[in-house]
mmCIF file of C-alpha atoms in Angstrom:
data_model
loop_
_atom_site.group_PDB
_atom_site.id
_atom_site.type_symbol
_atom_site.label_atom_id
_atom_site.label_comp_id
_atom_site.label_asym_id
_atom_site.label_seq_id
_atom_site.Cartn_x
_atom_site.Cartn_y
_atom_site.Cartn_z
ATOM 1 C CA ASP Z 1 21.491 3.396 -10.017
ATOM 2 C CA THR Z 2 17.991 4.764 -9.619
ATOM 3 C CA GLU Z 3 16.119 3.908 -6.434
ATOM 4 C CA VAL Z 4 12.829 4.146 -8.266
ATOM 5 C CA THR Z 5 12.089 0.929 -10.139
ATOM 6 C CA GLN Z 6 9.695 0.718 -13.052
ATOM 7 C CA THR Z 7 8.387 -2.313 -14.887
ATOM 8 C CA PRO Z 8 8.206 -3.187 -17.657
ATOM 9 C CA LYS Z 9 11.013 -1.293 -19.387
ATOM 10 C CA HIS Z 10 9.381 -1.726 -22.781
ATOM 11 C CA LEU Z 11 5.747 -2.378 -23.686
ATOM 12 C CA VAL Z 12 3.985 -2.780 -27.013
ATOM 13 C CA MET Z 13 0.196 -2.860 -26.839
ATOM 14 C CA GLY Z 14 -2.727 -2.763 -29.198
ATOM 15 C CA MET Z 15 -5.415 -0.140 -29.008
ATOM 16 C CA THR Z 16 -7.890 -2.588 -27.480
ATOM 17 C CA ASN Z 17 -5.507 -3.969 -24.844
ATOM 18 C CA LYS Z 18 -5.454 -3.295 -21.129
ATOM 19 C CA LYS Z 19 -2.043 -3.102 -19.494
ATOM 20 C CA SER Z 20 -0.499 -1.679 -16.334
ATOM 21 C CA LEU Z 21 2.758 0.094 -15.606
ATOM 22 C CA LYS Z 22 4.283 -0.419 -12.183
ATOM 23 C CA CYS Z 23 6.559 1.710 -10.050
ATOM 24 C CA GLU Z 24 8.173 1.081 -6.678
ATOM 25 C CA GLN Z 25 10.324 3.182 -4.365
ATOM 26 C CA HIS Z 26 11.783 2.437 -0.954
ATOM 27 C CA MET Z 27 13.150 5.847 -0.047
ATOM 28 C CA GLY Z 28 10.237 6.641 2.271
ATOM 29 C CA HIS Z 29 9.031 9.332 -0.089
ATOM 30 C CA ARG Z 30 5.414 10.354 0.377
ATOM 31 C CA ALA Z 31 4.912 12.008 -3.007
ATOM 32 C CA MET Z 32 4.875 9.996 -6.225
ATOM 33 C CA TYR Z 33 4.379 11.154 -9.778
ATOM 34 C CA TRP Z 34 3.664 9.992 -13.303
ATOM 35 C CA TYR Z 35 5.206 11.912 -16.184
ATOM 36 C CA LYS Z 36 4.933 11.427 -19.936
ATOM 37 C CA GLN Z 37 7.816 12.293 -22.230
ATOM 38 C CA LYS Z 38 7.688 12.444 -26.019
ATOM 39 C CA ALA Z 39 10.862 12.398 -28.110
ATOM 40 C CA LYS Z 40 12.928 15.592 -27.913
ATOM 41 C CA LYS Z 41 10.457 17.148 -25.437
ATOM 42 C CA PRO Z 42 10.702 17.653 -21.681
ATOM 43 C CA PRO Z 43 8.672 15.466 -19.310
ATOM 44 C CA GLU Z 44 5.063 16.545 -18.788
ATOM 45 C CA LEU Z 45 3.316 15.988 -15.474
ATOM 46 C CA MET Z 46 0.304 13.646 -15.541
ATOM 47 C CA PHE Z 47 -0.540 12.805 -11.907
ATOM 48 C CA VAL Z 48 0.694 13.526 -8.386
ATOM 49 C CA TYR Z 49 -0.013 11.350 -5.373
ATOM 50 C CA SER Z 50 0.622 12.778 -1.943
ATOM 51 C CA TYR Z 51 0.325 10.457 1.045
ATOM 52 C CA GLU Z 52 -1.315 7.864 -1.205
ATOM 53 C CA LYS Z 53 -4.071 10.231 -2.295
ATOM 54 C CA LEU Z 54 -4.409 11.595 -5.812
ATOM 55 C CA SER Z 55 -3.722 15.296 -5.411
ATOM 56 C CA ILE Z 56 -3.079 16.524 -8.956
ATOM 57 C CA ASN Z 57 -4.522 15.307 -12.258
ATOM 58 C CA GLU Z 58 -3.296 17.425 -15.132
ATOM 59 C CA SER Z 59 -6.462 16.861 -17.185
ATOM 60 C CA VAL Z 60 -5.244 13.465 -18.322
ATOM 61 C CA PRO Z 61 -7.685 11.415 -20.468
ATOM 62 C CA SER Z 62 -9.561 8.712 -18.572
ATOM 63 C CA ARG Z 63 -7.883 5.982 -20.611
ATOM 64 C CA PHE Z 64 -5.013 6.543 -18.152
ATOM 65 C CA SER Z 65 -5.978 5.487 -14.633
ATOM 66 C CA PRO Z 66 -3.498 5.856 -11.763
ATOM 67 C CA GLU Z 67 -3.532 3.848 -8.567
ATOM 68 C CA CYS Z 68 -1.467 4.029 -5.387
ATOM 69 C CA PRO Z 69 -1.893 0.756 -3.431
ATOM 70 C CA ASN Z 70 0.506 1.847 -0.670
ATOM 71 C CA SER Z 71 3.214 4.380 0.072
ATOM 72 C CA SER Z 72 5.833 2.484 -1.946
ATOM 73 C CA LEU Z 73 3.860 1.513 -5.030
ATOM 74 C CA LEU Z 74 2.325 3.419 -7.907
ATOM 75 C CA ASN Z 75 0.531 1.921 -10.896
ATOM 76 C CA LEU Z 76 -0.727 3.370 -14.140
ATOM 77 C CA HIS Z 77 -3.524 1.380 -15.775
ATOM 78 C CA LEU Z 78 -3.840 1.751 -19.530
ATOM 79 C CA HIS Z 79 -6.929 1.006 -21.595
ATOM 80 C CA ALA Z 80 -7.964 1.819 -25.157
ATOM 81 C CA LEU Z 81 -4.878 3.895 -25.858
ATOM 82 C CA GLN Z 82 -4.180 5.674 -29.111
ATOM 83 C CA PRO Z 83 -0.962 5.561 -31.178
ATOM 84 C CA GLU Z 84 -0.250 9.153 -30.124
ATOM 85 C CA ASP Z 85 0.013 7.903 -26.532
ATOM 86 C CA SER Z 86 3.283 6.190 -27.467
ATOM 87 C CA ALA Z 87 5.948 7.788 -25.260
ATOM 88 C CA LEU Z 88 8.318 7.244 -22.353
ATOM 89 C CA TYR Z 89 6.338 7.057 -19.101
ATOM 90 C CA LEU Z 90 8.356 8.106 -16.095
ATOM 91 C CA CYS Z 91 7.555 7.485 -12.470
ATOM 92 C CA ALA Z 92 9.155 9.721 -9.854
ATOM 93 C CA SER Z 93 9.125 10.242 -6.119
ATOM 94 C CA SER Z 94 10.104 12.936 -3.647
ATOM 95 C CA GLN Z 95 9.707 13.934 -0.059
ATOM 96 C CA GLU Z 96 6.439 15.733 0.575
ATOM 97 C CA TRP Z 97 8.332 18.968 0.025
ATOM 98 C CA ALA Z 98 10.367 18.476 -3.138
ATOM 99 C CA GLY Z 99 13.108 20.852 -2.066
ATOM 100 C CA ARG Z 100 15.647 18.050 -1.984
ATOM 101 C CA GLY Z 101 14.882 16.909 -5.485
ATOM 102 C CA THR Z 102 12.653 14.466 -7.271
ATOM 103 C CA PHE Z 103 14.010 11.113 -8.366
ATOM 104 C CA PHE Z 104 12.985 9.313 -11.521
ATOM 105 C CA GLY Z 105 12.719 5.689 -12.489
ATOM 106 C CA GLN Z 106 14.206 4.447 -15.745
ATOM 107 C CA GLY Z 107 10.829 4.701 -17.441
ATOM 108 C CA THR Z 108 8.623 2.446 -19.518
ATOM 109 C CA ARG Z 109 8.908 2.960 -23.252
ATOM 110 C CA LEU Z 110 5.378 2.407 -24.519
ATOM 111 C CA THR Z 111 4.416 1.806 -28.121
ATOM 112 C CA VAL Z 112 0.727 1.658 -29.056
ATOM 113 C CA VAL Z 113 0.030 -0.107 -32.345
ATOM 114 C CA ARG R 1 5.347 32.627 -22.792
ATOM 115 C CA LYS R 2 6.644 29.269 -21.550
ATOM 116 C CA GLU R 3 6.905 28.833 -17.786
ATOM 117 C CA VAL R 4 10.552 27.783 -17.991
ATOM 118 C CA GLU R 5 12.674 28.782 -20.941
ATOM 119 C CA GLN R 6 16.074 27.550 -22.029
ATOM 120 C CA ASP R 7 18.219 27.947 -25.124
ATOM 121 C CA PRO R 8 17.785 24.555 -26.843
ATOM 122 C CA GLY R 9 21.289 24.543 -28.306
ATOM 123 C CA PRO R 10 22.990 22.375 -29.321
ATOM 124 C CA PHE R 11 26.146 23.685 -27.720
ATOM 125 C CA ASN R 12 29.118 22.006 -29.404
ATOM 126 C CA VAL R 13 32.273 22.603 -27.355
ATOM 127 C CA PRO R 14 35.775 21.114 -27.317
ATOM 128 C CA GLU R 15 36.913 19.002 -24.409
ATOM 129 C CA GLY R 16 38.244 21.200 -21.628
ATOM 130 C CA ALA R 17 36.059 24.174 -22.489
ATOM 131 C CA THR R 18 33.884 26.104 -20.061
ATOM 132 C CA VAL R 19 30.219 26.298 -21.007
ATOM 133 C CA ALA R 20 27.316 28.185 -19.442
ATOM 134 C CA PHE R 21 23.613 27.480 -19.669
ATOM 135 C CA ASN R 22 20.862 29.936 -18.797
ATOM 136 C CA CYS R 23 17.264 29.501 -17.827
ATOM 137 C CA THR R 24 14.430 31.910 -17.016
ATOM 138 C CA TYR R 25 11.176 31.157 -15.249
ATOM 139 C CA SER R 26 7.955 33.130 -15.247
ATOM 140 C CA ASN R 27 6.180 32.109 -12.016
ATOM 141 C CA SER R 28 7.446 34.187 -9.112
ATOM 142 C CA ALA R 29 5.864 31.641 -6.717
ATOM 143 C CA SER R 30 8.450 29.048 -7.770
ATOM 144 C CA GLN R 31 10.122 27.712 -4.665
ATOM 145 C CA SER R 32 12.807 25.184 -5.541
ATOM 146 C CA PHE R 33 15.175 25.059 -8.459
ATOM 147 C CA PHE R 34 17.245 22.294 -9.960
ATOM 148 C CA TRP R 35 19.376 21.230 -12.868
ATOM 149 C CA TYR R 36 18.783 17.739 -14.227
ATOM 150 C CA ARG R 37 20.791 15.860 -16.781
ATOM 151 C CA GLN R 38 19.176 13.520 -19.285
ATOM 152 C CA ASP R 39 21.106 11.161 -21.539
ATOM 153 C CA CYS R 40 19.535 9.919 -24.761
ATOM 154 C CA ARG R 41 16.673 7.492 -24.049
ATOM 155 C CA LYS R 42 17.341 7.571 -20.297
ATOM 156 C CA GLU R 43 15.534 9.118 -17.363
ATOM 157 C CA PRO R 44 16.332 12.610 -16.043
ATOM 158 C CA LYS R 45 18.875 12.500 -13.221
ATOM 159 C CA LEU R 46 19.238 15.176 -10.578
ATOM 160 C CA LEU R 47 22.478 17.066 -11.157
ATOM 161 C CA MET R 48 22.213 19.697 -8.456
ATOM 162 C CA SER R 49 19.918 21.986 -6.549
ATOM 163 C CA VAL R 50 20.216 25.718 -7.141
ATOM 164 C CA TYR R 51 20.323 28.340 -4.398
ATOM 165 C CA SER R 52 20.511 32.118 -4.319
ATOM 166 C CA SER R 53 23.842 31.882 -2.558
ATOM 167 C CA GLY R 54 25.194 29.807 -5.412
ATOM 168 C CA ASN R 55 26.476 26.290 -5.071
ATOM 169 C CA GLU R 56 29.311 24.310 -6.506
ATOM 170 C CA ASP R 57 29.818 20.593 -7.011
ATOM 171 C CA GLY R 58 33.184 19.816 -8.517
ATOM 172 C CA ARG R 59 33.260 21.256 -12.034
ATOM 173 C CA PHE R 60 29.624 22.395 -11.849
ATOM 174 C CA THR R 61 28.420 25.718 -10.447
ATOM 175 C CA ALA R 62 24.775 26.756 -10.250
ATOM 176 C CA GLN R 63 23.320 30.147 -9.428
ATOM 177 C CA LEU R 64 19.836 31.518 -8.819
ATOM 178 C CA ASN R 65 18.789 35.142 -9.156
ATOM 179 C CA ARG R 66 15.265 35.388 -7.729
ATOM 180 C CA ALA R 67 14.867 39.053 -8.598
ATOM 181 C CA SER R 68 15.554 38.379 -12.273
ATOM 182 C CA GLN R 69 13.962 34.922 -12.189
ATOM 183 C CA TYR R 70 17.081 33.549 -13.767
ATOM 184 C CA ILE R 71 19.033 30.321 -13.201
ATOM 185 C CA SER R 72 22.440 29.415 -14.542
ATOM 186 C CA LEU R 73 24.716 26.391 -14.768
ATOM 187 C CA LEU R 74 28.443 26.624 -15.440
ATOM 188 C CA ILE R 75 30.462 23.567 -16.427
ATOM 189 C CA ARG R 76 34.233 23.927 -16.292
ATOM 190 C CA ASP R 77 36.786 21.638 -17.954
ATOM 191 C CA SER R 78 34.138 19.847 -20.032
ATOM 192 C CA LYS R 79 34.479 16.095 -20.458
ATOM 193 C CA LEU R 80 33.163 13.915 -23.267
ATOM 194 C CA SER R 81 30.919 12.285 -20.664
ATOM 195 C CA ASP R 82 29.209 15.639 -20.007
ATOM 196 C CA SER R 83 27.446 15.317 -23.382
ATOM 197 C CA ALA R 84 23.733 15.207 -22.551
ATOM 198 C CA THR R 85 20.644 17.373 -22.396
ATOM 199 C CA TYR R 86 20.527 19.685 -19.373
ATOM 200 C CA LEU R 87 17.065 20.445 -18.019
ATOM 201 C CA CYS R 88 16.243 23.426 -15.853
ATOM 202 C CA VAL R 89 13.469 22.536 -13.389
ATOM 203 C CA VAL R 90 11.414 24.699 -11.039
ATOM 204 C CA THR R 91 9.042 23.474 -8.361
ATOM 205 C CA ILE R 92 5.893 25.110 -7.079
ATOM 206 C CA LEU R 93 4.209 23.811 -3.950
ATOM 207 C CA THR R 94 0.490 23.904 -4.635
ATOM 208 C CA GLY R 95 -2.448 22.827 -2.499
ATOM 209 C CA GLY R 96 -2.305 19.514 -4.308
ATOM 210 C CA GLY R 97 1.393 18.928 -3.938
ATOM 211 C CA ASN R 98 4.624 19.644 -5.733
ATOM 212 C CA LYS R 99 4.513 20.542 -9.391
ATOM 213 C CA LEU R 100 7.762 20.288 -11.296
ATOM 214 C CA THR R 101 7.974 22.289 -14.466
ATOM 215 C CA PHE R 102 10.752 21.444 -16.901
ATOM 216 C CA GLY R 103 12.456 23.704 -19.354
ATOM 217 C CA THR R 104 12.796 22.423 -22.887
ATOM 218 C CA GLY R 105 16.395 21.413 -22.220
ATOM 219 C CA THR R 106 19.751 22.474 -23.620
ATOM 220 C CA GLN R 107 21.734 19.911 -25.563
ATOM 221 C CA LEU R 108 25.481 19.801 -24.934
ATOM 222 C CA LYS R 109 27.933 17.971 -27.177
ATOM 223 C CA VAL R 110 31.534 17.842 -25.990
ATOM 224 C CA GLU R 111 33.936 16.944 -28.769
ATOM 225 C CA LEU R 112 37.582 15.872 -28.964
#
């Protein structure tokens, strides 16, 4: 079982809605990540938080807004999404140095209608 | 050229077969290397880390050749449950933190 927990598991939202994805880990990891995965493609990095500070933004559109309230929690706020944003959104965490691996949550399957 | 390249497969093999996957990476600054397994509609799960000295975990053996920028995974005595997509992953430590780069994945189907 994954030690990274994501909610909700499934989400359907309209293009005018505002929703949030949530992620929690209790492994003491200080780096947390959001990835986006489209069908039959590998995960693509969106954001990296290191010690609760946003350290990498891979030129993600502003309709995706990450937030790290504390060292265990990571949110992704969604607003005015497009149908092409439909994908599996994966949260992950690792030690500051990822040499021992990065661990993924089960993901939120998002459909934008 | 993609940063991490894998043969997409699919590899269709009979149960009990030995199968090998290869991966090449382009960034010589890559620092850590892993194989992940991803089942259909599930999250990627860490299979094993990869070291230059080679490492083995049961039926799985991984190898890294830094000079050739090449990573391999060998699965012996394949089981039906090994059917999945295998993702080669490299990590670069940047000023902003760790960046994982995934290969496109190799699909394995183990058949009776």
